[in-house]
PDB file of C-alpha atoms in Angstrom:
ATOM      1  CA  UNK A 125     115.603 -30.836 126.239  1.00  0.00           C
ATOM      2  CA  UNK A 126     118.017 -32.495 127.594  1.00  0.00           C
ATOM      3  CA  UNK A 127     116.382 -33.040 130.639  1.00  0.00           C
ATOM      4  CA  UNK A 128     113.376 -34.115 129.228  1.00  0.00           C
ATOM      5  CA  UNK A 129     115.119 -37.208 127.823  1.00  0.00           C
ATOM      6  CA  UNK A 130     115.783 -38.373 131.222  1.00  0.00           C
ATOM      7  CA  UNK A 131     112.112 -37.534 132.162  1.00  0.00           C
ATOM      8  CA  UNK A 132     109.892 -40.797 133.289  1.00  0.00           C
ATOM      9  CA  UNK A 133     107.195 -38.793 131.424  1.00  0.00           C
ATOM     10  CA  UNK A 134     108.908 -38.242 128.382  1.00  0.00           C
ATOM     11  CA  UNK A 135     107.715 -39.744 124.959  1.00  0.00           C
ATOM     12  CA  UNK A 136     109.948 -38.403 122.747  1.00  0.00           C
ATOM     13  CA  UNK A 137     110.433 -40.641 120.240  1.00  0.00           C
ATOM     14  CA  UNK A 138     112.981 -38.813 117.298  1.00  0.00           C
ATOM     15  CA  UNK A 139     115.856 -36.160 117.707  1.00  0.00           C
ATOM     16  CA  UNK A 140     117.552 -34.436 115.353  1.00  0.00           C
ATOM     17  CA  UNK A 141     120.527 -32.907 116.425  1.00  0.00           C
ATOM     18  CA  UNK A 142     122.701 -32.753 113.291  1.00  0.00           C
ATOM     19  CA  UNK A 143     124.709 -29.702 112.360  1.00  0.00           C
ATOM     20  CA  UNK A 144     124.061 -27.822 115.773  1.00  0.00           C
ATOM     21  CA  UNK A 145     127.229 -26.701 118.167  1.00  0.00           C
ATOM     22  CA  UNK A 146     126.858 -29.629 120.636  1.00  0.00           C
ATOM     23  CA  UNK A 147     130.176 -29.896 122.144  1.00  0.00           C
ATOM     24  CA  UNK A 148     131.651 -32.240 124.873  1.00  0.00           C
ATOM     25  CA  UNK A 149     129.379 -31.462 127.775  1.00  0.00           C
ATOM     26  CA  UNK A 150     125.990 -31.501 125.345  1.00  0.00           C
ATOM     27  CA  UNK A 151     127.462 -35.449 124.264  1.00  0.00           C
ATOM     28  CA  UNK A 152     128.082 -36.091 127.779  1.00  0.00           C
ATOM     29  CA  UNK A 153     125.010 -35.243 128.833  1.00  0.00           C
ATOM     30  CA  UNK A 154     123.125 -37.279 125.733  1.00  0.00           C
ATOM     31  CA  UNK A 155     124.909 -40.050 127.103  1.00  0.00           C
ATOM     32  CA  UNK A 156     123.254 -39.813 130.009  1.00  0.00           C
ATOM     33  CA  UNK A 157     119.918 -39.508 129.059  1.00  0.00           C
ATOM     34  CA  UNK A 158     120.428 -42.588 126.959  1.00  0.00           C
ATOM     35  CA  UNK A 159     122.078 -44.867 130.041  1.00  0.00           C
ATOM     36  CA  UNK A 160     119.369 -43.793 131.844  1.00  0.00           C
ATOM     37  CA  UNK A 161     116.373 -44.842 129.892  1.00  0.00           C
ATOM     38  CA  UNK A 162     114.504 -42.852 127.182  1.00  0.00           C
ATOM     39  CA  UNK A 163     111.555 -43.595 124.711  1.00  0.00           C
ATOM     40  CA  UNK A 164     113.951 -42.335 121.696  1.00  0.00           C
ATOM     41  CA  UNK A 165     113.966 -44.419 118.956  1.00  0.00           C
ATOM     42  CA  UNK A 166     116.205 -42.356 116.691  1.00  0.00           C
ATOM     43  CA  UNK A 167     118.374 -40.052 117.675  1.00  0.00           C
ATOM     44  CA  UNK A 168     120.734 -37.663 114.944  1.00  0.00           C
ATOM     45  CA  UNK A 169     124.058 -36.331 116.153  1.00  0.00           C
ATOM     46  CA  UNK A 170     125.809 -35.976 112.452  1.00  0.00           C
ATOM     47  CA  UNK A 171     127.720 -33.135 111.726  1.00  0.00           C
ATOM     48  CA  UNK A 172     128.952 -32.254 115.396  1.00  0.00           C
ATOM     49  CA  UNK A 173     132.255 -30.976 114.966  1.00  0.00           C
ATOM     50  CA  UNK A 174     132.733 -29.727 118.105  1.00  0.00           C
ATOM     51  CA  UNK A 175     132.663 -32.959 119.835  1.00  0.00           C
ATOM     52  CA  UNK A 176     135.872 -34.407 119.745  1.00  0.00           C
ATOM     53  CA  UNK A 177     137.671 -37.761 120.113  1.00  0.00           C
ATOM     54  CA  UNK A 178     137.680 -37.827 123.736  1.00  0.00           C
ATOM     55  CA  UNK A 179     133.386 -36.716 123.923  1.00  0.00           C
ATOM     56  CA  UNK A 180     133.092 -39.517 122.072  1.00  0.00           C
ATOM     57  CA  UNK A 181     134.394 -41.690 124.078  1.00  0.00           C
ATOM     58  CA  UNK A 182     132.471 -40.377 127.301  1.00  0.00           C
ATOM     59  CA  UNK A 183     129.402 -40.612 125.413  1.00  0.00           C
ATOM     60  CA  UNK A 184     129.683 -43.934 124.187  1.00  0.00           C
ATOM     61  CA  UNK A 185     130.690 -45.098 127.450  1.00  0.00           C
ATOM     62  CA  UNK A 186     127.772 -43.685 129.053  1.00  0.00           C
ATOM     63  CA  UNK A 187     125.460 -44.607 126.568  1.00  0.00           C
ATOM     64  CA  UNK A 188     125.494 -47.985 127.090  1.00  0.00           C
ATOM     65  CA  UNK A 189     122.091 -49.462 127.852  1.00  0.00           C
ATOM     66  CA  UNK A 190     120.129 -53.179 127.126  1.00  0.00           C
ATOM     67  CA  UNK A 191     117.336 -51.447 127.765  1.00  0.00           C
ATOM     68  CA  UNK A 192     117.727 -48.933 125.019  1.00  0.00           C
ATOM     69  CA  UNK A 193     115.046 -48.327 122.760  1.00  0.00           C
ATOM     70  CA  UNK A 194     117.100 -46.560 120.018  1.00  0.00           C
ATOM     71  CA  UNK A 195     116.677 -48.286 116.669  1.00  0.00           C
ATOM     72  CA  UNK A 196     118.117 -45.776 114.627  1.00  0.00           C
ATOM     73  CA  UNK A 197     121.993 -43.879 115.148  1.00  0.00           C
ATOM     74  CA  UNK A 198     123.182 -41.449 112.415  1.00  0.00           C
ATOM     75  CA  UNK A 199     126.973 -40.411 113.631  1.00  0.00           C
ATOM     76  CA  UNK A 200     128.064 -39.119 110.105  1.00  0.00           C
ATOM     77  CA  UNK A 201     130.946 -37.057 109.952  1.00  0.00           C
ATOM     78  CA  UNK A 202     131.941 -37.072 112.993  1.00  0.00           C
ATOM     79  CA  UNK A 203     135.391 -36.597 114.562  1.00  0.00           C
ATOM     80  CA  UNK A 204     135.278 -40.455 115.334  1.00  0.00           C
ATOM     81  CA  UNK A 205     139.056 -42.080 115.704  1.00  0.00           C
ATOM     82  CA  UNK A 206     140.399 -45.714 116.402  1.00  0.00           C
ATOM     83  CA  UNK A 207     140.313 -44.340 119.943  1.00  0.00           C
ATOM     84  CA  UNK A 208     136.642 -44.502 120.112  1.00  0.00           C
ATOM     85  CA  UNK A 209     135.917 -47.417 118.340  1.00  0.00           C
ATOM     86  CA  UNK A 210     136.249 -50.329 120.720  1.00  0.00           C
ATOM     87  CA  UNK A 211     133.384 -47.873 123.322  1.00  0.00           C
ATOM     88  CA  UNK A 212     131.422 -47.570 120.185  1.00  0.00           C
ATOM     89  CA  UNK A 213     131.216 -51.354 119.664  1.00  0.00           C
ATOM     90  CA  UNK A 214     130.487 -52.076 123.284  1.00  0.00           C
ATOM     91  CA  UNK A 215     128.221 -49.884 123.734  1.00  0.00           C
ATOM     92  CA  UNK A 216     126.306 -50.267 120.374  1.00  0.00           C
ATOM     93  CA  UNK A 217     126.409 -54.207 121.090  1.00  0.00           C
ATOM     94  CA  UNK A 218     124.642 -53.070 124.328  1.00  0.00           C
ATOM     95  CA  UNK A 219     121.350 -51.725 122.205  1.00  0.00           C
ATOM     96  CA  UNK A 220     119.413 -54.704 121.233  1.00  0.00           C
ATOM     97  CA  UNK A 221     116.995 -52.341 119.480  1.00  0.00           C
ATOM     98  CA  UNK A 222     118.970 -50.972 116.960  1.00  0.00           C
ATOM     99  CA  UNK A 223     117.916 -51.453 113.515  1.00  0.00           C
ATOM    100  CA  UNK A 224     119.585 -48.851 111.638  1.00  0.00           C
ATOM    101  CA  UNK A 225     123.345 -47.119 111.721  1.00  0.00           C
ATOM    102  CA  UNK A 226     124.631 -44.485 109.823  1.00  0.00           C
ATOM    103  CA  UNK A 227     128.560 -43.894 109.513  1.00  0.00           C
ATOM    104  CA  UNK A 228     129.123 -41.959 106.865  1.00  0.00           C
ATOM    105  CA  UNK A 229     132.006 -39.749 106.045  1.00  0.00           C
ATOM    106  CA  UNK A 230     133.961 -40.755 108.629  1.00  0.00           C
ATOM    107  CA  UNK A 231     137.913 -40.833 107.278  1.00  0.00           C
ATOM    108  CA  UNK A 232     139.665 -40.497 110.837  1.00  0.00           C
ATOM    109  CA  UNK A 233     139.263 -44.224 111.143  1.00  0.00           C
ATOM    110  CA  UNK A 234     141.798 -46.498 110.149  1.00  0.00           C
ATOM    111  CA  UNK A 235     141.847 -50.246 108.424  1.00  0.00           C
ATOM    112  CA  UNK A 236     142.570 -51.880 112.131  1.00  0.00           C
ATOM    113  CA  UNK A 237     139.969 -49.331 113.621  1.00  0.00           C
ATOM    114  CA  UNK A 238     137.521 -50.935 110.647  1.00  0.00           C
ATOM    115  CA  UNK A 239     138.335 -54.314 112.090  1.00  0.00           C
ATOM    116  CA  UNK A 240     137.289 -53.570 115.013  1.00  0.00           C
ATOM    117  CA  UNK A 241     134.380 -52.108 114.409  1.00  0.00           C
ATOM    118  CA  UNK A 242     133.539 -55.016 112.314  1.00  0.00           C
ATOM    119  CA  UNK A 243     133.192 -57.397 115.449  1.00  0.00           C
ATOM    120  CA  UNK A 244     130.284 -55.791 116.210  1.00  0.00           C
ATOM    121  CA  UNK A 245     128.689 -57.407 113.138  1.00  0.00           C
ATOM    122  CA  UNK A 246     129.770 -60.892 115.026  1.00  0.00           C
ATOM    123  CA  UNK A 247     127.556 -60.168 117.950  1.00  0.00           C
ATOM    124  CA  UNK A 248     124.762 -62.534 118.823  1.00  0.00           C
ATOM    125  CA  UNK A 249     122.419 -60.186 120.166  1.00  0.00           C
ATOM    126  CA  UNK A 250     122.655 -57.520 117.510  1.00  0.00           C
ATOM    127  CA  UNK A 251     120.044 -56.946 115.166  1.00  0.00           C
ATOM    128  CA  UNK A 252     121.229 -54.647 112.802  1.00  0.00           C
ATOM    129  CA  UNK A 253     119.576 -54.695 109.497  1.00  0.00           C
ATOM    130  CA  UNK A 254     120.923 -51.685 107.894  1.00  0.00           C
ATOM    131  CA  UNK A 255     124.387 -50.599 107.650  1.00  0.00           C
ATOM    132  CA  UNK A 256     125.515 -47.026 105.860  1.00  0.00           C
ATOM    133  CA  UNK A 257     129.447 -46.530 105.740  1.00  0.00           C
ATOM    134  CA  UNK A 258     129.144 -44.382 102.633  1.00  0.00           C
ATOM    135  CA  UNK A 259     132.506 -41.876 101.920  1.00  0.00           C
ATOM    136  CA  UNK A 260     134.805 -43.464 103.932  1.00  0.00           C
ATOM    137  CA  UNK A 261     137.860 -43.656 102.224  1.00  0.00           C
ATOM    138  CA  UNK A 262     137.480 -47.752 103.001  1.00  0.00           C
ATOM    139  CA  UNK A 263     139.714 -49.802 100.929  1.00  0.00           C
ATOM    140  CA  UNK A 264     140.342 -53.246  99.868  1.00  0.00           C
ATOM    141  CA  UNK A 265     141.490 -54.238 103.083  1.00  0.00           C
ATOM    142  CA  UNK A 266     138.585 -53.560 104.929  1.00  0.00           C
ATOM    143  CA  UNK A 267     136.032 -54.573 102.482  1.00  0.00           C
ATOM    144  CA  UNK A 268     138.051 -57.790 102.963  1.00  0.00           C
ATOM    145  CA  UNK A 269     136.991 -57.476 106.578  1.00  0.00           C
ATOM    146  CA  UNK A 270     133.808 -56.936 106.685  1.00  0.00           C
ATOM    147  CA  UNK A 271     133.260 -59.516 104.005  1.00  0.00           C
ATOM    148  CA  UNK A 272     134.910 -62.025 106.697  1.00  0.00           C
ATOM    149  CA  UNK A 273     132.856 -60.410 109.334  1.00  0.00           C
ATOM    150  CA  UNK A 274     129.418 -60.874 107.413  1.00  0.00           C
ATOM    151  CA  UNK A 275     129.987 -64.989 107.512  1.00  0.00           C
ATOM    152  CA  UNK A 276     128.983 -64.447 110.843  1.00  0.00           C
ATOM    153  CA  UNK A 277     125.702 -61.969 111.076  1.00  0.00           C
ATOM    154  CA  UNK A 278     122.419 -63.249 109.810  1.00  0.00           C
ATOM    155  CA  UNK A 279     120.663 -60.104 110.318  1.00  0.00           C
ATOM    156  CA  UNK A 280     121.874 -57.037 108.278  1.00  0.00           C
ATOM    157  CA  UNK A 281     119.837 -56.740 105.034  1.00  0.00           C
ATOM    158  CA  UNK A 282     121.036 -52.977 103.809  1.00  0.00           C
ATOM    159  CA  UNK A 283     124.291 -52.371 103.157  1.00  0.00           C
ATOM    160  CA  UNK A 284     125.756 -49.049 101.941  1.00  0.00           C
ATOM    161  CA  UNK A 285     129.315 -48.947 100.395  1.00  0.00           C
ATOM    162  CA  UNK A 286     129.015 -45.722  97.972  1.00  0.00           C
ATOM    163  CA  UNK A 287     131.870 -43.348  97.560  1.00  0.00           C
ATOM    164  CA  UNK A 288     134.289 -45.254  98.423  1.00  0.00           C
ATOM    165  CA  UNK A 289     136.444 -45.054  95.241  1.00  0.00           C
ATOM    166  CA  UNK A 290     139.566 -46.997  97.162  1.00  0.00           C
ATOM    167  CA  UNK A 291     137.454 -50.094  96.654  1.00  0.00           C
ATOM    168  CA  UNK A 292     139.031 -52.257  93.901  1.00  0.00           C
ATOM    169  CA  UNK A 293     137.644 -55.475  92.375  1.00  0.00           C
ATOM    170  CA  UNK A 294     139.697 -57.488  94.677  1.00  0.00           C
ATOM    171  CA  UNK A 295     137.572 -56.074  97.243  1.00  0.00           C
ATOM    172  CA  UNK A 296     134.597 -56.170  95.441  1.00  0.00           C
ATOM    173  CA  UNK A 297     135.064 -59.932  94.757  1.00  0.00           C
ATOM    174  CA  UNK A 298     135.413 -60.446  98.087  1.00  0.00           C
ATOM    175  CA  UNK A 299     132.546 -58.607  99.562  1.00  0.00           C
ATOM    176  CA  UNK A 300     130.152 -60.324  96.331  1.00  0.00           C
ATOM    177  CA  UNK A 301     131.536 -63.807  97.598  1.00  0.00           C
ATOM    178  CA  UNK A 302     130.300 -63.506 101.216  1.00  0.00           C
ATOM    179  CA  UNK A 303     126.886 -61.572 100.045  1.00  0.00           C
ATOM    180  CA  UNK A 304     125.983 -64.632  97.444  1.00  0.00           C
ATOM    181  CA  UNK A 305     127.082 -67.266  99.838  1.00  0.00           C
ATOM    182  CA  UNK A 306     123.347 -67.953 101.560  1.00  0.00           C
ATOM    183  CA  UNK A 307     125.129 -69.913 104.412  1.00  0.00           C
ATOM    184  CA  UNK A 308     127.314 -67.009 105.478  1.00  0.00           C
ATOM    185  CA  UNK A 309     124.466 -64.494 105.909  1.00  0.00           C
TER     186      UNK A 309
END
């Protein structure tokens, strides 16, 4: 299938990949077939634990494409690190389809890694409307963050905090500041 997504004649539109025993070579090769052009509009990869940090990193670097038509990304619980972050957010930036991004349960990233992450929010181009970074272990810190990083996007509509029980109503006050503010989003 894999070669099919590089196919001119492909019109495969959805793939659901989540749970399976894609590894490093299987993300490397999704990668790929994403740089190089593909009519899939949402592709599932949650739940691949046998991709590591470092397939991460080769696939976001690969995947990196304006011409992307991927609007939807579910990478939940993942083994995604601070080390893949800054790739993710470059290449994500790169997809100025993308509607919809799902990052839930991933713990192995850290406040700073959050901050990073959050400049992707401060792109131009992006339009992301929806936003899931449920079970997280997120704190007050980077609620803080992404509050600050929100003054700058006018296009995310859905954003989804739940289960992160670090979240206290300093960072609550924060994030309700920046969503009630109609100037900041």
């Amino acid at each position: 299938f894999l070669r099919c997504l590089q196919s001119p004649s492909s019109t495969l539109e959805r793939l659901c990949l989540n749970g399976n025993g894609i590894n490093n070579e299987v993300a490397h090769e999704l990668g790929v077939g994403l740089a190089n052009g593909t009519t899939l509009k949402t592709l599932d990869i949650s739940s691949c634990p046998y991709v590591d940090s470092t397939g991460w990193q080769i696939f976001f670097m690969l995947m990196r494409n304006p011409g992307s038509v991927l609007e939807e990304l579910n990478l939940e619980s993942n083994i995604i690190d601070d080390g893949v972050v800054p790739g993710m957010v470059d290449a994500l930036a790169s997809i100025n389809m993308l509607k919809n991004l799902q990052l839930n349960s991933i713990s192995l990233i850290s406040p700073q890694g959050w901050r990073t992450f959050f400049s992707l929010l401060q792109r131009p181009n992006l339009s992301l409307t929806s936003l899931s970074l449920r079970s997280n272990r997120i704190g007050d810190a980077v609620v803080i963050a992404l509050a600050n990083a929100l003054t700058h996007n006018n296009t995310l509509e859905t954003l989804d905090l739940a289960y992160n029980a670090n979240i206290t109503t300093t960072g609550w006050m924060a994030i309700s500041d920046t969503l009630c503010n109609k100037s900041s989003i």
